[in-house]
Amino acid sequence: DAKTTQPNSMESNEEEPVHLPCNHSTISGTDYIHWYRQLPSQGPEYVIHGLTSNVNNRMASLAIAEDRKSSTLILHRATLRDAAVYYCILLAYGSGNTGKLIFGQGTTLQVKP
Amino acid sequence: NAGVTQTPKFRVLKTGQSMTLLCAQDMNHEYMYWYRQDPGMGLRLIHYSVGEGTTAKGEVPDGYNVSRLKKQNFLLGLESAAPSQTSVYFCASSYPASLGSNQPQHFGDGTRLSIL
């Protein structure tokens, strides 16, 4: 399974944008880039995913480098509720895929009021 | 709309005791997963199931057994609990993955298990 590298922790001020980086230099052509986050004392929740093009949804944006070796999760206006551990995960799609997620240690985001 | 429900939420066991953790989902998902999370770590996959009546091993399957007799339920069993199995256990479910299809996993809130 391809690995990802994320900073251990980041800080942000409330209502400012946050850019969470992820390196995945060994990504393969069928790997999708998924982001999940885990709020304190809760299970992980899906945030966003993409393959090659930048993606937007109600929670965040995902910017993917042209060579796909890195990506950035963008929270446009951080709130205190966004304080969580953010996981960048590669997931290969195709026939026989079982959807197994391989979690690293993620990035712990602190949001200051 | 309950999503993924885990029972119990907390449990304390003595070494050698057995117990079963129940995961129930009401989204008609084919795939179900059991993960464990130790303090300060990411989740690790224990076992998973791609359909009713089928199960497979994940990264850390030793000491656990699972069963998927009904599509909506996935049971995780500890036959003889050990202190090393003290952890938070998460269940998740999803539709099957396919190229171009977004199939996020939906997680329960976890079962906090302590083994003395």
mmCIF file of C-alpha atoms in Angstrom:
data_model
loop_
_atom_site.group_PDB
_atom_site.id
_atom_site.type_symbol
_atom_site.label_atom_id
_atom_site.label_comp_id
_atom_site.label_asym_id
_atom_site.label_seq_id
_atom_site.Cartn_x
_atom_site.Cartn_y
_atom_site.Cartn_z
ATOM 1 C CA ASP A 1 0.000 0.000 0.000
ATOM 2 C CA ALA A 2 1.283 3.461 -0.899
ATOM 3 C CA LYS A 3 2.257 5.575 2.094
ATOM 4 C CA THR A 4 1.482 9.168 2.955
ATOM 5 C CA THR A 5 3.471 11.679 5.012
ATOM 6 C CA GLN A 6 1.806 14.445 7.021
ATOM 7 C CA PRO A 7 3.063 16.933 9.619
ATOM 8 C CA ASN A 8 2.324 15.791 13.167
ATOM 9 C CA SER A 9 0.578 19.006 14.152
ATOM 10 C CA MET A 10 -0.531 22.413 12.899
ATOM 11 C CA GLU A 11 -2.106 25.492 14.434
ATOM 12 C CA SER A 12 -4.590 27.923 13.007
ATOM 13 C CA ASN A 13 -6.565 30.935 14.117
ATOM 14 C CA GLU A 14 -10.333 30.839 14.042
ATOM 15 C CA GLU A 15 -11.922 32.132 10.808
ATOM 16 C CA GLU A 16 -8.633 31.941 8.898
ATOM 17 C CA PRO A 17 -7.934 29.449 6.075
ATOM 18 C CA VAL A 18 -5.974 26.295 6.867
ATOM 19 C CA HIS A 19 -3.836 24.349 4.407
ATOM 20 C CA LEU A 20 -3.057 20.779 5.509
ATOM 21 C CA PRO A 21 -0.348 19.166 3.349
ATOM 22 C CA CYS A 22 0.131 15.493 2.458
ATOM 23 C CA ASN A 23 2.995 13.900 0.534
ATOM 24 C CA HIS A 24 2.429 10.648 -1.354
ATOM 25 C CA SER A 25 5.395 10.282 -3.701
ATOM 26 C CA THR A 26 4.750 6.579 -4.433
ATOM 27 C CA ILE A 27 1.106 7.042 -5.470
ATOM 28 C CA SER A 28 -0.063 4.798 -8.297
ATOM 29 C CA GLY A 29 -2.397 5.591 -11.153
ATOM 30 C CA THR A 30 -5.445 3.970 -9.545
ATOM 31 C CA ASP A 31 -4.975 5.512 -6.091
ATOM 32 C CA TYR A 32 -7.583 8.008 -4.987
ATOM 33 C CA ILE A 33 -6.598 10.521 -2.306
ATOM 34 C CA HIS A 34 -9.019 10.460 0.621
ATOM 35 C CA TRP A 35 -9.203 12.707 3.652
ATOM 36 C CA TYR A 36 -10.905 11.767 6.892
ATOM 37 C CA ARG A 37 -10.938 13.646 10.171
ATOM 38 C CA GLN A 38 -11.482 12.487 13.736
ATOM 39 C CA LEU A 39 -12.956 14.845 16.288
ATOM 40 C CA PRO A 40 -12.113 14.170 19.962
ATOM 41 C CA SER A 41 -13.818 11.045 21.330
ATOM 42 C CA GLN A 42 -15.552 10.304 18.013
ATOM 43 C CA GLY A 43 -15.080 7.965 15.095
ATOM 44 C CA PRO A 44 -13.463 9.265 11.898
ATOM 45 C CA GLU A 45 -15.653 11.066 9.372
ATOM 46 C CA TYR A 46 -15.162 11.373 5.650
ATOM 47 C CA VAL A 47 -14.128 14.830 4.429
ATOM 48 C CA ILE A 48 -13.314 14.679 0.726
ATOM 49 C CA HIS A 49 -11.563 12.640 -1.940
ATOM 50 C CA GLY A 50 -10.121 13.143 -5.429
ATOM 51 C CA LEU A 51 -8.076 11.539 -8.201
ATOM 52 C CA THR A 52 -6.462 14.205 -10.399
ATOM 53 C CA SER A 53 -8.566 17.358 -10.432
ATOM 54 C CA ASN A 54 -9.139 19.738 -7.560
ATOM 55 C CA VAL A 55 -12.349 19.017 -5.677
ATOM 56 C CA ASN A 56 -14.705 21.118 -3.589
ATOM 57 C CA ASN A 57 -17.518 20.182 -1.251
ATOM 58 C CA ARG A 58 -19.382 21.809 1.619
ATOM 59 C CA MET A 59 -16.694 20.855 4.115
ATOM 60 C CA ALA A 60 -13.421 21.573 2.327
ATOM 61 C CA SER A 61 -11.409 21.774 -0.879
ATOM 62 C CA LEU A 62 -8.758 19.352 -2.091
ATOM 63 C CA ALA A 63 -5.895 20.646 -4.221
ATOM 64 C CA ILE A 64 -3.916 17.916 -5.999
ATOM 65 C CA ALA A 65 -0.472 18.576 -7.493
ATOM 66 C CA GLU A 66 -0.087 18.032 -11.228
ATOM 67 C CA ASP A 67 2.257 15.065 -10.667
ATOM 68 C CA ARG A 68 -0.097 13.750 -7.926
ATOM 69 C CA LYS A 69 2.798 13.317 -5.515
ATOM 70 C CA SER A 70 1.284 15.700 -3.026
ATOM 71 C CA SER A 71 -2.069 17.199 -2.087
ATOM 72 C CA THR A 72 -3.443 19.859 0.242
ATOM 73 C CA LEU A 73 -6.682 19.868 2.187
ATOM 74 C CA ILE A 74 -8.023 23.401 2.472
ATOM 75 C CA LEU A 75 -10.445 24.528 5.166
ATOM 76 C CA HIS A 76 -11.558 27.948 3.991
ATOM 77 C CA ARG A 77 -12.549 29.390 7.378
ATOM 78 C CA ALA A 78 -11.457 27.332 10.358
ATOM 79 C CA THR A 79 -13.847 27.104 13.281
ATOM 80 C CA LEU A 80 -13.232 25.685 16.751
ATOM 81 C CA ARG A 81 -15.219 22.635 15.659
ATOM 82 C CA ASP A 82 -12.561 21.892 13.016
ATOM 83 C CA ALA A 83 -10.007 21.005 15.708
ATOM 84 C CA ALA A 84 -9.367 17.338 14.961
ATOM 85 C CA VAL A 85 -6.870 14.812 13.641
ATOM 86 C CA TYR A 86 -6.836 14.871 9.840
ATOM 87 C CA TYR A 87 -5.840 11.723 7.964
ATOM 88 C CA CYS A 88 -4.681 11.613 4.345
ATOM 89 C CA ILE A 89 -5.195 8.102 2.947
ATOM 90 C CA LEU A 90 -4.595 6.545 -0.459
ATOM 91 C CA LEU A 91 -7.223 4.086 -1.621
ATOM 92 C CA ALA A 92 -6.910 2.085 -4.828
ATOM 93 C CA TYR A 93 -10.125 1.624 -6.777
ATOM 94 C CA GLY A 94 -10.813 -1.182 -9.161
ATOM 95 C CA SER A 95 -12.419 -4.582 -9.400
ATOM 96 C CA GLY A 96 -11.940 -6.580 -6.235
ATOM 97 C CA ASN A 97 -11.167 -3.495 -4.179
ATOM 98 C CA THR A 98 -12.239 -3.961 -0.582
ATOM 99 C CA GLY A 99 -12.086 -0.332 0.482
ATOM 100 C CA LYS A 100 -9.652 -1.028 3.321
ATOM 101 C CA LEU A 101 -8.305 2.194 4.808
ATOM 102 C CA ILE A 102 -4.711 2.351 6.054
ATOM 103 C CA PHE A 103 -4.493 5.120 8.660
ATOM 104 C CA GLY A 104 -1.238 6.867 9.513
ATOM 105 C CA GLN A 105 -0.862 9.141 12.539
ATOM 106 C CA GLY A 106 -2.422 12.115 10.766
ATOM 107 C CA THR A 107 -2.095 15.831 11.501
ATOM 108 C CA THR A 108 -3.511 17.203 14.736
ATOM 109 C CA LEU A 109 -5.045 20.594 13.978
ATOM 110 C CA GLN A 110 -5.442 23.101 16.792
ATOM 111 C CA VAL A 111 -7.703 26.093 16.199
ATOM 112 C CA LYS A 112 -7.186 29.114 18.426
ATOM 113 C CA PRO A 113 -10.015 31.560 19.154
ATOM 114 C CA ASN B 1 -31.443 7.645 10.822
ATOM 115 C CA ALA B 2 -28.977 5.898 13.168
ATOM 116 C CA GLY B 3 -26.128 5.133 10.719
ATOM 117 C CA VAL B 4 -23.581 2.880 12.451
ATOM 118 C CA THR B 5 -24.377 1.871 16.037
ATOM 119 C CA GLN B 6 -21.889 0.135 18.318
ATOM 120 C CA THR B 7 -22.806 -1.720 21.491
ATOM 121 C CA PRO B 8 -21.634 -1.454 24.224
ATOM 122 C CA LYS B 9 -20.003 1.987 24.450
ATOM 123 C CA PHE B 10 -17.792 1.050 27.412
ATOM 124 C CA ARG B 11 -16.729 -2.217 28.971
ATOM 125 C CA VAL B 12 -14.205 -3.412 31.533
ATOM 126 C CA LEU B 13 -13.100 -7.034 31.376
ATOM 127 C CA LYS B 14 -10.772 -9.222 33.372
ATOM 128 C CA THR B 15 -7.956 -11.077 31.621
ATOM 129 C CA GLY B 16 -9.259 -14.329 30.160
ATOM 130 C CA GLN B 17 -12.896 -13.267 29.904
ATOM 131 C CA SER B 18 -14.715 -13.319 26.609
ATOM 132 C CA MET B 19 -17.070 -10.821 25.060
ATOM 133 C CA THR B 20 -18.708 -9.803 21.810
ATOM 134 C CA LEU B 21 -18.919 -6.300 20.379
ATOM 135 C CA LEU B 22 -21.894 -5.614 18.146
ATOM 136 C CA CYS B 23 -21.961 -3.290 15.154
ATOM 137 C CA ALA B 24 -25.251 -2.545 13.386
ATOM 138 C CA GLN B 25 -25.779 -0.384 10.293
ATOM 139 C CA ASP B 26 -29.046 0.710 8.721
ATOM 140 C CA MET B 27 -27.676 1.976 5.380
ATOM 141 C CA ASN B 28 -27.813 -1.375 3.526
ATOM 142 C CA HIS B 29 -24.021 -1.305 3.100
ATOM 143 C CA GLU B 30 -22.257 -4.365 1.695
ATOM 144 C CA TYR B 31 -18.883 -3.739 3.326
ATOM 145 C CA MET B 32 -18.205 -3.623 7.043
ATOM 146 C CA TYR B 33 -14.962 -3.177 9.008
ATOM 147 C CA TRP B 34 -13.583 -3.440 12.527
ATOM 148 C CA TYR B 35 -10.660 -1.200 13.546
ATOM 149 C CA ARG B 36 -8.835 -0.641 16.803
ATOM 150 C CA GLN B 37 -7.198 2.587 17.923
ATOM 151 C CA ASP B 38 -4.553 2.725 20.623
ATOM 152 C CA PRO B 39 -3.699 6.036 22.361
ATOM 153 C CA GLY B 40 -2.007 8.551 20.057
ATOM 154 C CA MET B 41 -2.182 6.203 17.072
ATOM 155 C CA GLY B 42 -4.155 5.918 13.882
ATOM 156 C CA LEU B 43 -6.736 3.193 13.372
ATOM 157 C CA ARG B 44 -5.649 -0.335 12.456
ATOM 158 C CA LEU B 45 -7.866 -2.786 10.611
ATOM 159 C CA ILE B 46 -8.692 -5.999 12.502
ATOM 160 C CA HIS B 47 -11.138 -7.818 10.231
ATOM 161 C CA TYR B 48 -13.518 -6.865 7.465
ATOM 162 C CA SER B 49 -16.418 -8.270 5.468
ATOM 163 C CA VAL B 50 -17.408 -7.657 1.860
ATOM 164 C CA GLY B 51 -20.817 -9.268 2.214
ATOM 165 C CA GLU B 52 -23.139 -11.380 4.324
ATOM 166 C CA GLY B 53 -21.483 -14.649 5.274
ATOM 167 C CA THR B 54 -17.946 -13.549 4.308
ATOM 168 C CA THR B 55 -15.096 -12.276 6.479
ATOM 169 C CA ALA B 56 -11.390 -11.639 5.967
ATOM 170 C CA LYS B 57 -8.345 -10.717 8.067
ATOM 171 C CA GLY B 58 -6.968 -7.213 8.275
ATOM 172 C CA GLU B 59 -3.649 -5.912 9.660
ATOM 173 C CA VAL B 60 -4.035 -7.095 13.274
ATOM 174 C CA PRO B 61 -6.431 -10.080 13.400
ATOM 175 C CA ASP B 62 -4.788 -12.198 16.123
ATOM 176 C CA GLY B 63 -6.932 -12.744 19.212
ATOM 177 C CA TYR B 64 -10.173 -11.717 17.489
ATOM 178 C CA ASN B 65 -12.919 -13.492 15.586
ATOM 179 C CA VAL B 66 -15.777 -12.023 13.568
ATOM 180 C CA SER B 67 -19.080 -13.089 12.086
ATOM 181 C CA ARG B 68 -21.447 -11.537 9.534
ATOM 182 C CA LEU B 69 -24.581 -13.673 9.661
ATOM 183 C CA LYS B 70 -26.842 -10.763 8.682
ATOM 184 C CA LYS B 71 -25.997 -7.979 6.243
ATOM 185 C CA GLN B 72 -26.683 -5.259 8.772
ATOM 186 C CA ASN B 73 -24.652 -6.727 11.646
ATOM 187 C CA PHE B 74 -20.927 -7.377 12.131
ATOM 188 C CA LEU B 75 -19.811 -8.980 15.395
ATOM 189 C CA LEU B 76 -16.306 -8.830 16.872
ATOM 190 C CA GLY B 77 -15.419 -11.454 19.456
ATOM 191 C CA LEU B 78 -12.635 -11.705 21.984
ATOM 192 C CA GLU B 79 -12.394 -15.325 23.129
ATOM 193 C CA SER B 80 -9.822 -14.787 25.902
ATOM 194 C CA ALA B 81 -9.196 -11.104 26.570
ATOM 195 C CA ALA B 82 -5.643 -9.884 27.178
ATOM 196 C CA PRO B 83 -4.427 -6.493 28.517
ATOM 197 C CA SER B 84 -2.871 -5.809 25.089
ATOM 198 C CA GLN B 85 -6.393 -5.679 23.680
ATOM 199 C CA THR B 86 -7.245 -2.603 25.750
ATOM 200 C CA SER B 87 -8.195 -0.117 23.067
ATOM 201 C CA VAL B 88 -10.996 1.825 21.426
ATOM 202 C CA TYR B 89 -12.774 -0.258 18.804
ATOM 203 C CA PHE B 90 -14.454 1.344 15.796
ATOM 204 C CA CYS B 91 -16.827 -0.225 13.333
ATOM 205 C CA ALA B 92 -17.399 1.191 9.860
ATOM 206 C CA SER B 93 -19.489 0.371 6.818
ATOM 207 C CA SER B 94 -19.605 1.389 3.159
ATOM 208 C CA TYR B 95 -20.934 0.533 -0.266
ATOM 209 C CA PRO B 96 -18.502 -1.383 -2.502
ATOM 210 C CA ALA B 97 -15.739 0.756 -4.007
ATOM 211 C CA SER B 98 -15.422 1.107 -7.760
ATOM 212 C CA LEU B 99 -13.544 3.298 -10.201
ATOM 213 C CA GLY B 100 -14.935 6.796 -10.221
ATOM 214 C CA SER B 101 -17.372 6.110 -7.425
ATOM 215 C CA ASN B 102 -17.281 7.870 -4.074
ATOM 216 C CA GLN B 103 -17.865 5.348 -1.343
ATOM 217 C CA PRO B 104 -16.860 6.853 1.993
ATOM 218 C CA GLN B 105 -16.805 4.753 5.123
ATOM 219 C CA HIS B 106 -19.250 5.644 7.868
ATOM 220 C CA PHE B 107 -17.937 5.083 11.385
ATOM 221 C CA GLY B 108 -19.600 4.418 14.702
ATOM 222 C CA ASP B 109 -18.676 6.295 17.868
ATOM 223 C CA GLY B 110 -16.524 3.500 19.218
ATOM 224 C CA THR B 111 -16.418 1.014 22.089
ATOM 225 C CA ARG B 112 -13.916 1.769 24.823
ATOM 226 C CA LEU B 113 -12.626 -1.536 26.168
ATOM 227 C CA SER B 114 -10.338 -1.945 29.172
ATOM 228 C CA ILE B 115 -8.870 -5.292 30.127
ATOM 229 C CA LEU B 116 -7.419 -5.619 33.602
#
